[in-house]
Coordinates of C-alpha atoms and ligand atoms in Angstrom, one line a residue:
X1 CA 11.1 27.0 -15.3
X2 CA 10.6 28.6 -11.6
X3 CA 13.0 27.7 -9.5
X4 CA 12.7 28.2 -5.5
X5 CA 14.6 25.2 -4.1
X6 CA 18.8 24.9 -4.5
X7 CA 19.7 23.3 -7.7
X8 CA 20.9 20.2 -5.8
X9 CA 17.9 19.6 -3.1
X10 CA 17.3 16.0 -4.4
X11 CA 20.9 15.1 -5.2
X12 CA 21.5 11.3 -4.5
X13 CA 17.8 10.7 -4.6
X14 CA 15.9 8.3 -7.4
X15 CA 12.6 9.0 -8.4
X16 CA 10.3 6.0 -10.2
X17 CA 7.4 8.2 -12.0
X18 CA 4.5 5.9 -13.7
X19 CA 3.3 7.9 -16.9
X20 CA 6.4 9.9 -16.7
X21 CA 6.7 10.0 -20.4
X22 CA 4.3 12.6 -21.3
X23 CA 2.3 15.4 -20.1
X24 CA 2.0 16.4 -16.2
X25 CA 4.3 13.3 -15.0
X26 CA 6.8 14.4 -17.6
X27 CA 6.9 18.1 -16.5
X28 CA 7.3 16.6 -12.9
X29 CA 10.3 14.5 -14.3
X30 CA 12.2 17.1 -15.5
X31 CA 11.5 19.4 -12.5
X32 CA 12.8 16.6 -9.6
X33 CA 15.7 16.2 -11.9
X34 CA 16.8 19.7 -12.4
X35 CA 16.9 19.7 -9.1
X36 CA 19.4 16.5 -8.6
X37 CA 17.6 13.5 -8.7
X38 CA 17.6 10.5 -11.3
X39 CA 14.5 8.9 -12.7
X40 CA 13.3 5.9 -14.0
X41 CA 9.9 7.0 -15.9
X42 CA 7.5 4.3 -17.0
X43 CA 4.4 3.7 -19.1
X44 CA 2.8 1.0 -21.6
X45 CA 4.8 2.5 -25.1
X46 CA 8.8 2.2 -25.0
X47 CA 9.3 4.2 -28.0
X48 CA 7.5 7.6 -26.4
X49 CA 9.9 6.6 -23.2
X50 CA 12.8 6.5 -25.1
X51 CA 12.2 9.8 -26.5
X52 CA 10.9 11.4 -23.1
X53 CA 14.5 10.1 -21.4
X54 CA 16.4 11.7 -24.5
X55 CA 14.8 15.0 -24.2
X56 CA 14.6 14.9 -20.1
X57 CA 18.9 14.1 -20.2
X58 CA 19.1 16.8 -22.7
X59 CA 17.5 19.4 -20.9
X60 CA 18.4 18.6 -17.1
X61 CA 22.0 16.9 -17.5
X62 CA 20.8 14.4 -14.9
X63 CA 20.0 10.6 -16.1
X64 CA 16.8 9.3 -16.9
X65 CA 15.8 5.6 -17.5
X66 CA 12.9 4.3 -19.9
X67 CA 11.4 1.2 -18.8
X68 CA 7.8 -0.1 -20.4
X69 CA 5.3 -1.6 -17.8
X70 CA 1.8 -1.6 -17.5
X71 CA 0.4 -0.7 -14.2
X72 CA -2.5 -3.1 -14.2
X73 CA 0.1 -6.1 -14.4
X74 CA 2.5 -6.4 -11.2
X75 CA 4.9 -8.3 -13.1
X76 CA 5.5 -5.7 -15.4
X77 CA 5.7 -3.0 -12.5
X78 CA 8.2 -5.3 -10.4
X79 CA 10.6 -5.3 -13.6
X80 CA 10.6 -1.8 -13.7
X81 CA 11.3 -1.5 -10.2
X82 CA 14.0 -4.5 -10.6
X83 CA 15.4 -2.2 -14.2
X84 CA 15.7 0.8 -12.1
X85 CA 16.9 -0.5 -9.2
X86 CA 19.7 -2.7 -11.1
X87 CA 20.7 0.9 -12.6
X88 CA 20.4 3.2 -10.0
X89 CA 20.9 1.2 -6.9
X90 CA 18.3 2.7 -5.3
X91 CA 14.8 4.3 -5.4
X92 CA 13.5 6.7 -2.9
X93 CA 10.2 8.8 -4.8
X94 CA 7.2 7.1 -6.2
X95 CA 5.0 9.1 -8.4
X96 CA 1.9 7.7 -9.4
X97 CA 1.1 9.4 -12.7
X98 CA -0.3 6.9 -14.8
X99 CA -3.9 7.4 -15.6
X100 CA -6.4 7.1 -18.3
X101 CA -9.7 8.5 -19.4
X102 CA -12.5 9.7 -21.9
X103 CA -15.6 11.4 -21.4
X104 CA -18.7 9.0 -21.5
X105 CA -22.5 8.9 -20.1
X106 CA -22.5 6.7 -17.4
X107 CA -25.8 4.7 -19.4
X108 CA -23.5 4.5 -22.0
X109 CA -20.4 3.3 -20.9
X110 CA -19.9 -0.7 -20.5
X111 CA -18.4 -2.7 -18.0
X112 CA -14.8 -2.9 -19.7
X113 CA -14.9 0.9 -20.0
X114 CA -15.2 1.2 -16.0
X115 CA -13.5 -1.4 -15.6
X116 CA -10.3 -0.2 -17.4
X117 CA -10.0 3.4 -15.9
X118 CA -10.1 1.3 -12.5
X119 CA -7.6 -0.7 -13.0
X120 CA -5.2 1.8 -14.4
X121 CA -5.8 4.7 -11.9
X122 CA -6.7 2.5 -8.8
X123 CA -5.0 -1.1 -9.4
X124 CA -2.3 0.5 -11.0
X125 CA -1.9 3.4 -8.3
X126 CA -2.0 -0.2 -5.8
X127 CA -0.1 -2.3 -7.6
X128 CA 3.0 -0.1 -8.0
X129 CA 2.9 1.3 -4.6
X130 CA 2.9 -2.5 -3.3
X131 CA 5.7 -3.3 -5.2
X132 CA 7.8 -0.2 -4.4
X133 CA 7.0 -1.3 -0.8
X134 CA 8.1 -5.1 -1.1
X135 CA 11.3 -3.7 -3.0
X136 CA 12.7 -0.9 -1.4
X137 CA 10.9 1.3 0.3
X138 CA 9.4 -0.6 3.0
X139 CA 13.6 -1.3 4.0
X140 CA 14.6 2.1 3.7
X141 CA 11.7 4.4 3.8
X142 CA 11.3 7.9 0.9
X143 CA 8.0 9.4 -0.6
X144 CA 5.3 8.5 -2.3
X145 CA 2.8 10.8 -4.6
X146 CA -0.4 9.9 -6.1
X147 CA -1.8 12.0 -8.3
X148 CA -5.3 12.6 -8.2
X149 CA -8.1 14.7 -9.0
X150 CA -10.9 16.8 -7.5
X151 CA -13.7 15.4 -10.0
X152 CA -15.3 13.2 -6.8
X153 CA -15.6 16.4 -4.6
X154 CA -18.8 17.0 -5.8
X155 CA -19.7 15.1 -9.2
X156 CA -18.0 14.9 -12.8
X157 CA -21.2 14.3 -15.0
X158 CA -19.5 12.0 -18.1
X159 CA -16.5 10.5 -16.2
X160 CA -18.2 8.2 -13.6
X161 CA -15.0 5.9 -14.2
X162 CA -12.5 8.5 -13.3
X163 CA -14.1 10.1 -10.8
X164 CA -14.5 6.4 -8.8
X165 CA -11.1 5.2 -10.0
X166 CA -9.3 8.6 -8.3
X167 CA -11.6 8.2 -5.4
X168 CA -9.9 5.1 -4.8
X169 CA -6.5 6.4 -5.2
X170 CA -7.1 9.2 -2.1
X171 CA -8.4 6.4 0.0
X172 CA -5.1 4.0 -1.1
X173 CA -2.7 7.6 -0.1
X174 CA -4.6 8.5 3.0
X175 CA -4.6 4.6 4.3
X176 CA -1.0 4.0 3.1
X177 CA 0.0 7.0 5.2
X178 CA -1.2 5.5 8.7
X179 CA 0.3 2.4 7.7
X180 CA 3.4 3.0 6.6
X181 CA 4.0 6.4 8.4
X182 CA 6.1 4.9 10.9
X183 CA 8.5 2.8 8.3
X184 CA 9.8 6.6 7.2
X185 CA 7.4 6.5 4.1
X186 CA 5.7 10.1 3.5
X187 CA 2.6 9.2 1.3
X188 CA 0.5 12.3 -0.3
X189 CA -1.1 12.9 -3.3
X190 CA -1.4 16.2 -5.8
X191 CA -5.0 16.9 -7.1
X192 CA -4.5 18.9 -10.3
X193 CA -7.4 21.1 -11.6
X194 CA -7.5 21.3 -15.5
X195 CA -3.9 22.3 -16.8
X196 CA -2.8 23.1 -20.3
X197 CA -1.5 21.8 -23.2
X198 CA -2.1 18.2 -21.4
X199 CA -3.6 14.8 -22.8
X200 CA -6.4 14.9 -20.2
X201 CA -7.4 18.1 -20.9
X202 CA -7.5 17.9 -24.6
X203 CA -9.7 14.7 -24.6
X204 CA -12.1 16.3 -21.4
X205 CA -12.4 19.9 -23.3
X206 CA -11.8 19.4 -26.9
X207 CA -12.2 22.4 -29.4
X208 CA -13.1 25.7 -27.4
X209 CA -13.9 24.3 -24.6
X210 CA -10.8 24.3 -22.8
X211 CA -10.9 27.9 -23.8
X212 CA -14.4 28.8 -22.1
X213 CA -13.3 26.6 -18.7
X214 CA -10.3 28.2 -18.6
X215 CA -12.3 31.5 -17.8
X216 CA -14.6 30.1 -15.0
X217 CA -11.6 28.8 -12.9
X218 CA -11.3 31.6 -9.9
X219 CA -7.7 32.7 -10.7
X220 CA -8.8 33.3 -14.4
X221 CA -6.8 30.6 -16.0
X222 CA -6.1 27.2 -16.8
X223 CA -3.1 25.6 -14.7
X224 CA 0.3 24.9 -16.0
X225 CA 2.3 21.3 -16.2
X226 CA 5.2 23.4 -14.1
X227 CA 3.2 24.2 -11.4
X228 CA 1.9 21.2 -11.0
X229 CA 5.6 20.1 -11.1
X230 CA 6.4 22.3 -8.5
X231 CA 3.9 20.9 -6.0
X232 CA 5.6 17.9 -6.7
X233 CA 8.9 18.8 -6.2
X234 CA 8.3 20.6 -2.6
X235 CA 6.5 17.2 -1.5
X236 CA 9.6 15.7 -2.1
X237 CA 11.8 17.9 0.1
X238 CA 12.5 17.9 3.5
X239 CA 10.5 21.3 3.6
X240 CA 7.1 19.0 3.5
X241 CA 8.3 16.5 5.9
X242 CA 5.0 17.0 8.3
X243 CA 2.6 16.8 5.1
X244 CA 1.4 13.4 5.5
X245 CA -1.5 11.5 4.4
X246 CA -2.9 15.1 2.5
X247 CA -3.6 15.6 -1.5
X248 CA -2.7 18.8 -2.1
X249 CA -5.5 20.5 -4.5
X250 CA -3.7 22.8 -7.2
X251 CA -6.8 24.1 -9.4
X252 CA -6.6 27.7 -9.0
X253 CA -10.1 27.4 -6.7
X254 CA -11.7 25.6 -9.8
X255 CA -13.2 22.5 -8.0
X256 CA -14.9 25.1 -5.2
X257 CA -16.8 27.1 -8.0
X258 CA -17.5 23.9 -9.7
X259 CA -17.5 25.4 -13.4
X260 CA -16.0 22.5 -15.1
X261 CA -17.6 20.1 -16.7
X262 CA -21.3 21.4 -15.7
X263 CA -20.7 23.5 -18.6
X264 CA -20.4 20.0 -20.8
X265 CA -23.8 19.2 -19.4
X266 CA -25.7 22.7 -21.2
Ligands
HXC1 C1 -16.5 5.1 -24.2 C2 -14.5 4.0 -24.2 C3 -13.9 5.1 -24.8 C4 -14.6 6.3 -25.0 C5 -12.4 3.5 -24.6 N1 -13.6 3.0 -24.1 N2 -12.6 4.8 -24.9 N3 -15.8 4.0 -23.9 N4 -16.0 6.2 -24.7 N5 -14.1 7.4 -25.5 C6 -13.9 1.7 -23.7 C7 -13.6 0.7 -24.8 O1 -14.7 0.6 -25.7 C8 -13.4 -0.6 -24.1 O2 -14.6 -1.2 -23.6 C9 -12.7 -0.1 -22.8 O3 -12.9 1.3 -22.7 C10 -11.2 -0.4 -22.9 O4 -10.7 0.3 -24.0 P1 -9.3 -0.1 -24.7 O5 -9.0 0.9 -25.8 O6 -9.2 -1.6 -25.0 O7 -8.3 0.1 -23.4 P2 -6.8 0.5 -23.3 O8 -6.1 0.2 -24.6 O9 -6.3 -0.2 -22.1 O10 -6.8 2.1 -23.2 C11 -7.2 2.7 -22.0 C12 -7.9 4.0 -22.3 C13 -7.1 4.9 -23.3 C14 -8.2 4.7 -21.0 C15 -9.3 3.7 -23.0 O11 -7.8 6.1 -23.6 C16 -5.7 5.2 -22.8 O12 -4.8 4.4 -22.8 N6 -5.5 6.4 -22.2 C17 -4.2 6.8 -21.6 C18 -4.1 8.3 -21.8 C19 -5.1 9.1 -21.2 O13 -6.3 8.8 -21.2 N7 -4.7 10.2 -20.6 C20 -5.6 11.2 -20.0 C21 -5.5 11.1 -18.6 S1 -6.3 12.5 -18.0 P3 -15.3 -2.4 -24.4 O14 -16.6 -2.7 -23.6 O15 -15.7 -1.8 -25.8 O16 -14.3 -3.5 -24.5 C22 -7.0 12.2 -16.6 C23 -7.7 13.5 -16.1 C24 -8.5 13.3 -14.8 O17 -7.0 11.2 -16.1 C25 -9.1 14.6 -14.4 C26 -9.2 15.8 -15.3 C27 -9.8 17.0 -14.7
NAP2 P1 -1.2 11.7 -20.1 O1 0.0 12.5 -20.6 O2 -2.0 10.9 -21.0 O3 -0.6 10.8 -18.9 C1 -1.1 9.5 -18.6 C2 0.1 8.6 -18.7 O4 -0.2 7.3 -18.3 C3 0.7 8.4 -20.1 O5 2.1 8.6 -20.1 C4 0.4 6.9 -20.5 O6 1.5 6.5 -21.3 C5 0.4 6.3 -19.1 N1 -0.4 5.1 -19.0 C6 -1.7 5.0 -19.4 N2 -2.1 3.7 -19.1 C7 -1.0 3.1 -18.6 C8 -0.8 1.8 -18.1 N3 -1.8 0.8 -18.1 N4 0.4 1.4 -17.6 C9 1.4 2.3 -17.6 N5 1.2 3.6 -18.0 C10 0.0 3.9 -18.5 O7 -2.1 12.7 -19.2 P2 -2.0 14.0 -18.3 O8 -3.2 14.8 -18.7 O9 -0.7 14.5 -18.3 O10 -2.4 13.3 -16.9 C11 -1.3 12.9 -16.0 C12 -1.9 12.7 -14.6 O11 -2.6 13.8 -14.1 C13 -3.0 11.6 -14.6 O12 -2.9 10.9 -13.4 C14 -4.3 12.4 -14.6 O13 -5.4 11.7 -14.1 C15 -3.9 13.6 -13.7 N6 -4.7 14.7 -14.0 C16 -4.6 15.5 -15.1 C17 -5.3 16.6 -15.3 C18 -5.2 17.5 -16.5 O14 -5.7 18.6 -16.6 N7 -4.5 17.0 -17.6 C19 -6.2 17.0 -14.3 C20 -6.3 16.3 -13.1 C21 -5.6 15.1 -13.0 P3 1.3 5.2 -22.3 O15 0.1 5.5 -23.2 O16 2.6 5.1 -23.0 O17 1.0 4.0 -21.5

């Protein structure tokens, strides 16, 4: 793991990270608490939490919290809030990870299908910022990360749904950044481009795919889960504190040359 900030740059900070239990969200996890924070991490299955925290306290030493919630219900979302806050006393970073996806024509793809990407990446993205709000932040003030994507630049041929639904999110980060600017909440977002050994990547470019992509992207490679964690980690320092409102693109220039998924289309 790279490591360019002091071991102890988020000590006596919480972080709540939505889909913090696998992939890109887990990577971040384990890079905010290496450097000092706590976390409560979050998503729909308790059992791949549970084992996510173990491995997390393991490798970091810090502590780590499992709490199920599903983003699309803000019931659910102001448990896990309540959970975390009832352990850790406070929370002060918000990382909106949580996300889902497939690739799909847009002619064949049925209301549900639409409708569910949108409500986990764009409700869900709403729902647990609003609740964060209510419950802490709004009293106290911290950051707030929503990660994105750069498939609504231009246009994502086969993910219609998940290009709208992260759309959204940008709109939710740059309008939650005017608003609650003043309250002492930073609000950006990180835009990954395709990055390795991920969930995402291995349903959007299955077999060689990933492979071929990997190749078009202008630094010659595919990114990695720990450099997306990094981006994630300076956000939350004080060495971002004029970055405000932004979503920082970390693609390796892929979304500019626009190989992606074009390729996908033959
Ligand atoms: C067409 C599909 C589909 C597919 C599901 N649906 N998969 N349609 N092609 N491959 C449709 C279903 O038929 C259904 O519509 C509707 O979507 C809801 O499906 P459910 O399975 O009931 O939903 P749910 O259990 O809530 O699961 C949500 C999910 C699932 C998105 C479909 O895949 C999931 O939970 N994913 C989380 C993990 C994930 O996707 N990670 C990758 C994130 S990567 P009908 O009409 O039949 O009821 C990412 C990358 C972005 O976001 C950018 C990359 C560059
Ligand atoms: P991932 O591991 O599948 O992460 C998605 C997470 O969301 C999972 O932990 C999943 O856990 C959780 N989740 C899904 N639906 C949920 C719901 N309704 N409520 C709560 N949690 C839910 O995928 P990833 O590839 O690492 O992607 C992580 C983030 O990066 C996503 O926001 C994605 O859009 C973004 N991104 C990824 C890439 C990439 O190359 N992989 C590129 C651009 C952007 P459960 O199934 O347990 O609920």
């Amino acid at each position: 793991m790279t490591k360019v900030f002091q071991d102890d740059v988020l000590s006596g900070k919480v972080a709540f990270i939505t889909g913090g239990g696998s992939g890109i969200c887990k990577g971040i996890t384990e890079k905010l608490m290496a450097h000092g924070a706590k976390a409560v991490i979050t998503s729909r299955k308790q059992e791949r939490l549970d084992a996510a925290c173990a491995e997390l306290i393991e490798k970091t030493g810090s502590e780590c919290l499992g709490v199920a919630c599903d983003v699309r219900d803000p019931a659910t979302v102001e448990a896990a809030l309540s959970a975390g806050l009832d352990r850790f006393g406070n929370i002060d970073i918000v990382i909106n990870g949580a996300a889902g996806n497939f690739l799909c024509p847009a002619a064949q793809l049925s209301y549900n299908g639409f409708r569910t990407v949108m409500e986990i990446d764009s409700l869900g993205t709403y729902n647990v910022c609003k609740a964060a709000f209510d419950k802490c932040l709004g009293e106290h003030g911290g950051t707030i990360i929503n990660i994105s994507a750069t498939l609504h630049y231009a246009a994502t041929p086969l993910q219609i749904h998940a290009s709208a639904a992260k759309a959204a999110v940008d709109a939710i980060t740059r309008t939650l950044a005017v608003e609650w600017g003043r309250l002492g909440i930073r609000v950006n977002g990180i835009a990954p481009g395709p990055i390795e050994n991920t969930e995402g990547m291995s349903k959007l470019a299955p077999g060689d795919v990933m492979e071929k992509l990997s190749k078009l992207v202008p630094i010659g490679r595919a990114g990695r889960i720990d450099e997306i964690a990094d981006v994630a980690l300076f956000l939350c320092t004080p060495a971002a504190s004029l970055i405000h409102g932004h979503t920082v693109v970390a693609d390796g220039g892929e979304w500019m040359a626009h190989s992606s998924f074009a390729m996908m289309m033959g």
